[in-house]
Coordinates of C-alpha atoms in Angstrom, one line a residue:
M1 CA 0.0 0.0 0.0
S2 CA 3.1 2.3 0.2
N3 CA 2.7 3.2 -3.5
K4 CA -0.9 4.5 -3.0
L5 CA -1.2 8.0 -4.4
I6 CA -1.6 10.9 -1.9
G7 CA -4.1 12.6 -4.3
E8 CA -6.5 9.7 -3.8
M9 CA -6.5 9.7 0.1
G10 CA -9.2 12.3 0.8
L11 CA -6.8 15.0 2.0
H12 CA -7.9 18.6 1.9
T13 CA -7.3 19.9 -1.7
K14 CA -5.0 22.6 -0.4
I15 CA -2.6 20.3 1.5
S16 CA -2.9 17.7 -1.3
N17 CA -1.8 20.3 -3.9
I18 CA 1.1 21.3 -1.7
F19 CA 2.3 17.7 -1.5
A20 CA 2.1 17.4 -5.3
A21 CA 4.0 20.7 -5.8
R22 CA 6.9 19.4 -3.7
N23 CA 6.9 16.1 -5.7
I24 CA 5.7 14.0 -2.7
I25 CA 3.4 11.8 -4.7
T26 CA 2.9 8.5 -2.9
A27 CA 2.4 7.4 0.7
K28 CA 5.9 6.1 0.8
D29 CA 7.3 9.5 -0.1
A30 CA 5.4 11.1 2.8
L31 CA 5.9 8.5 5.4
S32 CA 9.7 8.2 4.8
M33 CA 10.1 11.7 6.1
T34 CA 9.9 13.0 9.7
E35 CA 7.1 15.5 10.7
F36 CA 9.7 18.3 11.1
E37 CA 11.1 17.6 7.6
L38 CA 7.7 17.7 6.1
M39 CA 6.8 20.9 8.0
E40 CA 9.9 22.6 6.7
L41 CA 9.5 21.3 3.1
L42 CA 5.8 22.0 2.8
D43 CA 5.9 25.3 4.8
V44 CA 2.8 24.4 6.8
G45 CA 2.1 24.1 10.5
M46 CA 2.7 21.0 12.7
K47 CA -1.1 20.5 13.2
E48 CA -1.7 20.2 9.4
I49 CA 1.2 17.9 9.0
R50 CA 0.1 15.5 11.8
L51 CA -3.5 15.4 10.4
A52 CA -2.2 14.7 6.9
I53 CA 0.1 11.9 8.2
A54 CA -2.7 10.4 10.2
L55 CA -5.0 10.3 7.1
I56 CA -2.2 8.9 4.9
S57 CA -1.3 6.2 7.5
E58 CA -4.9 5.2 7.8
A59 CA -5.4 5.0 4.1
T60 CA -2.4 2.8 3.5
S61 CA -2.9 0.4 6.4
P62 CA -3.8 -3.0 5.0
P63 CA -7.3 -4.3 6.0
C64 CA -7.6 -7.0 8.6
Q65 CA -8.0 -10.4 6.9
S66 CA -10.2 -13.1 8.3
V67 CA -11.6 -16.4 7.1
E68 CA -14.6 -14.6 5.8
N69 CA -12.7 -12.3 3.4
E70 CA -9.8 -14.5 2.6
H71 CA -11.2 -14.8 -0.9
L72 CA -10.0 -11.2 -1.5
L73 CA -6.5 -12.6 -1.7
G74 CA -7.4 -15.0 -4.5
H75 CA -6.1 -15.9 -7.9
L76 CA -7.3 -15.9 -11.5
P77 CA -6.8 -19.4 -12.9
T78 CA -4.8 -19.6 -16.1
H79 CA -6.2 -23.1 -16.7
L80 CA -2.6 -24.3 -17.2
K81 CA -2.4 -26.9 -14.5
G82 CA 1.4 -26.8 -13.8
L83 CA 1.6 -23.0 -13.9
D84 CA -1.5 -22.6 -11.7
E85 CA 0.0 -25.0 -9.1
T86 CA 3.3 -23.1 -9.2
L87 CA 1.6 -19.7 -8.7
C88 CA -0.6 -21.2 -5.9
G89 CA -3.8 -20.9 -7.9
G90 CA -3.0 -18.6 -10.9
I91 CA -2.5 -14.9 -11.5
P92 CA -2.7 -13.2 -8.0
F93 CA -5.2 -10.4 -7.1
G94 CA -3.9 -7.0 -6.0
V95 CA -0.5 -7.0 -7.7
L96 CA 1.1 -6.4 -11.1
T97 CA 1.9 -9.5 -13.3
E98 CA 4.1 -9.0 -16.3
L99 CA 4.3 -11.1 -19.5
V100 CA 7.6 -10.4 -21.4
G101 CA 8.8 -11.9 -24.6
P102 CA 9.5 -11.2 -28.3
P103 CA 6.8 -10.6 -31.0
G104 CA 4.8 -13.6 -32.1
I105 CA 5.6 -15.7 -29.0
G106 CA 2.0 -15.8 -27.6
K107 CA 1.7 -12.9 -25.1
S108 CA -1.6 -11.7 -26.5
Q109 CA -2.9 -15.2 -26.8
F110 CA -2.2 -15.6 -23.1
C111 CA -3.9 -12.4 -22.2
M112 CA -7.0 -13.2 -24.3
K113 CA -7.3 -16.6 -22.5
L114 CA -7.1 -14.8 -19.2
A115 CA -9.8 -12.4 -20.2
L116 CA -12.0 -15.4 -21.1
S117 CA -11.3 -17.0 -17.7
A118 CA -12.1 -13.8 -15.8
S119 CA -15.5 -13.5 -17.6
F120 CA -16.4 -17.2 -17.3
P121 CA -18.9 -18.5 -14.7
V122 CA -17.5 -19.3 -11.3
A123 CA -18.9 -22.9 -11.6
Y124 CA -16.5 -23.5 -14.5
G125 CA -13.4 -22.0 -12.8
G126 CA -13.9 -18.3 -13.8
L127 CA -14.5 -15.1 -11.9
D128 CA -17.9 -14.3 -13.5
G129 CA -16.9 -10.7 -14.0
R130 CA -16.1 -8.1 -16.6
V131 CA -12.7 -7.3 -18.1
I132 CA -11.0 -4.1 -19.3
Y133 CA -8.6 -4.9 -22.0
I134 CA -6.4 -2.0 -23.2
D135 CA -5.3 -3.1 -26.6
V136 CA -2.5 -0.8 -27.7
E137 CA -1.4 -2.8 -30.7
S138 CA -4.8 -3.9 -32.0
K139 CA -4.0 -7.6 -31.2
F140 CA -7.3 -8.4 -29.5
S141 CA -9.8 -10.5 -31.5
S142 CA -13.3 -11.4 -30.3
R143 CA -13.4 -14.1 -32.9
R144 CA -10.2 -15.7 -31.4
V145 CA -11.6 -15.4 -27.8
I146 CA -14.8 -17.2 -28.9
E147 CA -12.7 -19.9 -30.7
M148 CA -10.8 -20.5 -27.5
G149 CA -14.0 -20.8 -25.5
L150 CA -15.6 -23.2 -28.0
K151 CA -12.5 -25.4 -28.0
S152 CA -11.6 -25.2 -24.2
F153 CA -15.1 -25.2 -22.7
P154 CA -17.5 -26.7 -25.3
E155 CA -20.1 -27.7 -22.7
V156 CA -20.6 -24.0 -21.8
F157 CA -20.0 -22.2 -25.1
H158 CA -22.4 -24.3 -27.0
L159 CA -25.2 -23.0 -24.8
K160 CA -27.4 -20.6 -26.7
G161 CA -26.1 -17.0 -26.4
M162 CA -23.2 -17.9 -24.1
A163 CA -20.4 -17.0 -26.6
Q164 CA -21.8 -13.6 -27.3
E165 CA -22.4 -13.0 -23.6
M166 CA -18.8 -13.9 -22.7
A167 CA -17.3 -11.7 -25.5
G168 CA -19.6 -8.9 -24.4
R169 CA -18.1 -8.8 -20.9
I170 CA -14.7 -7.8 -22.3
L171 CA -14.5 -4.0 -22.8
V172 CA -11.7 -3.2 -25.3
L173 CA -10.0 0.2 -25.3
R174 CA -7.5 1.3 -27.9
P175 CA -5.7 4.5 -26.7
T176 CA -4.0 6.4 -29.5
S177 CA -1.3 8.0 -27.3
L178 CA 0.3 7.8 -23.9
A179 CA -1.7 10.9 -22.9
N180 CA -4.9 9.2 -24.0
F181 CA -4.0 6.1 -22.1
T182 CA -3.2 8.1 -18.9
E183 CA -6.6 9.8 -19.1
S184 CA -8.3 6.4 -19.6
I185 CA -6.7 4.7 -16.6
Q186 CA -7.4 7.6 -14.3
E187 CA -11.1 7.1 -15.0
L188 CA -10.9 3.4 -14.4
K189 CA -11.0 3.4 -10.6
D190 CA -14.7 4.0 -10.1
S191 CA -15.6 2.0 -13.2
I192 CA -13.8 -1.1 -11.8
L193 CA -15.9 -1.1 -8.7
Q194 CA -19.2 -0.2 -10.2
N195 CA -19.1 -2.7 -13.1
Q196 CA -17.7 -5.8 -11.3
V197 CA -14.4 -5.7 -13.3
K198 CA -12.3 -8.7 -12.4
L199 CA -9.3 -8.2 -14.6
L200 CA -7.3 -5.3 -16.2
V201 CA -5.0 -6.1 -19.2
I202 CA -2.6 -3.7 -20.8
D203 CA -1.1 -5.1 -24.0
S204 CA 1.4 -3.5 -24.3
M205 CA 2.9 -0.8 -22.1
T206 CA 6.1 -0.8 -24.2
A207 CA 4.3 0.1 -27.4
L208 CA 2.7 3.2 -25.6
L209 CA 6.0 4.5 -24.5
S210 CA 7.8 3.8 -27.8
G211 CA 5.4 6.1 -29.5
E212 CA 6.5 9.1 -27.4
N213 CA 9.8 9.6 -29.2
K214 CA 11.7 9.7 -26.0
Q215 CA 14.8 7.7 -25.0
G216 CA 15.4 5.7 -21.8
A217 CA 16.2 8.3 -19.2
Q218 CA 13.6 10.8 -20.5
R219 CA 10.9 8.1 -20.3
Q220 CA 11.6 7.2 -16.7
P221 CA 9.6 10.0 -15.0
Q222 CA 6.5 9.1 -17.1
L223 CA 7.0 5.4 -16.4
G224 CA 7.5 6.1 -12.7
W225 CA 4.1 7.8 -12.5
H226 CA 2.4 4.9 -14.3
I227 CA 4.1 2.3 -12.1
S228 CA 2.9 4.0 -9.0
F229 CA -0.6 4.5 -10.3
L230 CA -1.0 0.9 -11.5
K231 CA 0.3 -0.6 -8.3
S232 CA -2.1 1.6 -6.3
L233 CA -5.0 0.6 -8.6
A234 CA -4.2 -3.1 -8.2
E235 CA -4.1 -2.8 -4.4
F236 CA -7.2 -0.6 -4.2
S237 CA -9.4 -2.7 -6.5
R238 CA -8.0 -6.1 -5.4
I239 CA -8.0 -7.4 -9.0
P240 CA -5.2 -8.9 -11.1
I241 CA -3.5 -6.4 -13.4
V242 CA -1.6 -8.0 -16.3
V243 CA 0.8 -6.0 -18.4
T244 CA 2.8 -7.2 -21.4
N245 CA 6.3 -6.0 -22.0
Q246 CA 8.4 -6.3 -25.1
V247 CA 12.1 -7.1 -25.4
R248 CA 15.1 -5.2 -26.7
S249 CA 18.5 -6.3 -28.0
Q250 CA 21.5 -5.4 -25.9
N251 CA 24.9 -5.6 -27.5
R252 CA 28.3 -4.3 -26.5
D253 CA 28.9 -2.6 -29.9
E254 CA 25.4 -1.4 -30.7
T255 CA 22.7 0.8 -29.1
S256 CA 19.9 -1.1 -27.5
Q257 CA 16.9 -1.5 -29.8
Y258 CA 13.4 -2.7 -29.2
S259 CA 12.9 -5.9 -31.1
F260 CA 9.5 -4.9 -32.4
Q261 CA 11.0 -1.7 -33.9
A262 CA 13.5 -3.6 -36.0
R263 CA 12.9 -3.3 -39.7
L264 CA 11.3 -6.2 -41.5
K265 CA 12.1 -7.4 -45.0
D266 CA 9.8 -9.7 -46.8
G267 CA 8.2 -10.6 -43.4
F268 CA 11.5 -11.5 -41.8
Q269 CA 13.6 -9.7 -39.3
E270 CA 16.8 -8.0 -40.6
H271 CA 20.0 -8.2 -38.6
T272 CA 18.9 -11.5 -37.0
K273 CA 22.2 -11.9 -35.2
T274 CA 21.6 -8.6 -33.4
Y275 CA 18.1 -9.6 -32.5
D276 CA 19.1 -13.0 -31.2
S277 CA 22.3 -12.1 -29.4
H278 CA 21.1 -10.8 -26.1
L279 CA 17.5 -10.0 -25.3
V280 CA 16.3 -8.2 -22.2
A281 CA 13.0 -6.9 -20.9
A282 CA 12.4 -3.5 -22.4
L283 CA 11.0 -1.3 -19.6
G284 CA 14.0 -1.4 -17.4
I285 CA 15.0 -2.0 -13.8
N286 CA 12.4 0.2 -12.0
W287 CA 9.6 -1.6 -13.8
A288 CA 11.1 -5.0 -13.0
H289 CA 11.1 -4.1 -9.3
A290 CA 7.4 -3.0 -9.5
V291 CA 6.0 -6.2 -10.8
T292 CA 5.3 -9.0 -8.4
I293 CA 5.1 -11.8 -11.0
R294 CA 7.2 -11.9 -14.1
L295 CA 6.4 -14.6 -16.7
V296 CA 8.9 -14.8 -19.6
L297 CA 7.7 -16.4 -22.9
E298 CA 10.6 -17.4 -25.2
A299 CA 11.6 -19.7 -28.0
K300 CA 14.6 -21.9 -27.5
S301 CA 15.9 -24.8 -29.6
G302 CA 12.7 -24.9 -31.6
Q303 CA 10.4 -25.0 -28.6
R304 CA 8.3 -22.4 -26.9
I305 CA 8.9 -22.0 -23.1
I306 CA 7.1 -20.1 -20.4
K307 CA 9.3 -19.2 -17.5
V308 CA 8.3 -18.1 -14.0
A309 CA 11.2 -15.8 -13.7
K310 CA 10.0 -13.8 -10.7
S311 CA 7.5 -15.0 -8.0
P312 CA 7.4 -14.7 -4.3
M313 CA 5.7 -18.1 -4.0
S314 CA 7.9 -20.4 -6.1
P315 CA 11.4 -21.0 -7.4
P316 CA 12.1 -20.1 -11.1
L317 CA 10.5 -22.8 -13.3
A318 CA 10.2 -23.4 -17.0
F319 CA 7.3 -25.1 -18.8
P320 CA 7.3 -26.0 -22.5
F321 CA 4.1 -25.0 -24.4
H322 CA 2.5 -24.7 -27.7
I323 CA -0.4 -22.7 -29.1
T324 CA -3.5 -24.5 -30.4
S325 CA -7.0 -23.4 -31.4
A326 CA -7.8 -23.6 -27.7
G327 CA -5.0 -21.2 -26.8
I328 CA -1.8 -21.8 -24.9
S329 CA -1.3 -25.4 -23.7
L330 CA 1.5 -26.8 -21.6
L331 CA 3.3 -29.8 -23.0
S332 CA 4.1 -30.9 -19.4
D333 CA 2.8 -29.9 -16.0
N334 CA 6.1 -30.6 -14.4
G335 CA 8.3 -27.5 -14.5
T336 CA 12.1 -27.6 -14.8
E337 CA 13.9 -25.5 -12.2
L338 CA 16.1 -22.8 -13.5
K339 CA 19.4 -21.6 -12.0
G340 CA 22.0 -19.0 -12.9
P341 CA 21.7 -16.6 -15.9
G342 CA 19.0 -18.8 -17.5
I343 CA 16.4 -17.3 -15.2
N344 CA 16.6 -13.8 -16.8
T345 CA 18.0 -14.4 -20.3
I346 CA 15.4 -14.4 -23.1
H347 CA 15.8 -16.4 -26.3
A348 CA 14.0 -16.0 -29.6
R349 CA 14.3 -17.4 -33.1
G350 CA 12.5 -14.6 -34.9
H351 CA 9.1 -14.3 -36.6
S352 CA 9.6 -17.1 -39.1
D353 CA 9.5 -19.7 -36.3
M354 CA 6.2 -18.4 -34.8
I355 CA 2.8 -20.0 -35.5
N356 CA 0.2 -17.5 -36.3
F357 CA -3.5 -18.0 -35.4
H358 CA -5.7 -15.5 -37.3
A359 CA -2.7 -13.0 -37.2
D360 CA -3.3 -12.4 -33.5
C361 CA -0.3 -14.2 -31.9
S362 CA 1.9 -11.8 -30.1

């Protein structure tokens, strides 16, 4: 809760504006300073400081958990048995989960299956809710979601009107710029609670930032605000937030480049050696620290692999998978434990090795 935004805590507008003017944005920023330091920095009296600190502390204190509300700490099933067991039930509520990998590996396929799961009836392993799907790269396909449902859950999807109902529960937004995206997510807070939203997907954050024509260091202040806001939104709404991240090449002799920005020739990646030499997650170290779960999708030795690269509840594990008409499917529910640099390295063979279902694989 330390990343909760001060502007959302019900402070008087005047004191809230003063905090913002002094670049004290989150609860952590305020609570890491003494009362005297805040009084001097904000130039207000001790009474106002103590009242503000009391309100911030109360707003960021985690609620008491009991047997009755233990379900608030639940998970969204991925319906991939081995992965769900590793993550103690699936994608956790209240935190950021990241999917990172090269183009064409299956990130959007994974997200669409999660959207289906969140909208599915509880009796069949779903959350029976609505989904907000922020589709930056126009990868989302209602037709593909219905195909997954028909193949994965035929006993439900063949019921009259069920396919249309499930697809209708997924609200797809396509922001045209980072500013448009920022405005949209600021309006989501009330909508999530009022409309029984059970999942937020952002596919992909990297594409939004890449359109701003700013390089690494210049993007960090913008990204820092979005990290803080999304973490606060996840904690406040108690829903899973899943964000996809692209990869970039990193070489000793060349400037880092986003893999999805590399030029294509006749449908194939140019400079394949650069692309395959050393791939890393694109959004940097601050983003990596912000996510609770990092799942890496890669292609190695002709096989697709999903790695649990970061998780507080399990060791790093790798599962081979393939993509069928029913979506992502594990080839084995028994994960292989990873050690050393294999945990964070990302392998890819380029677009020519990727299977394409209705041009929606990503």
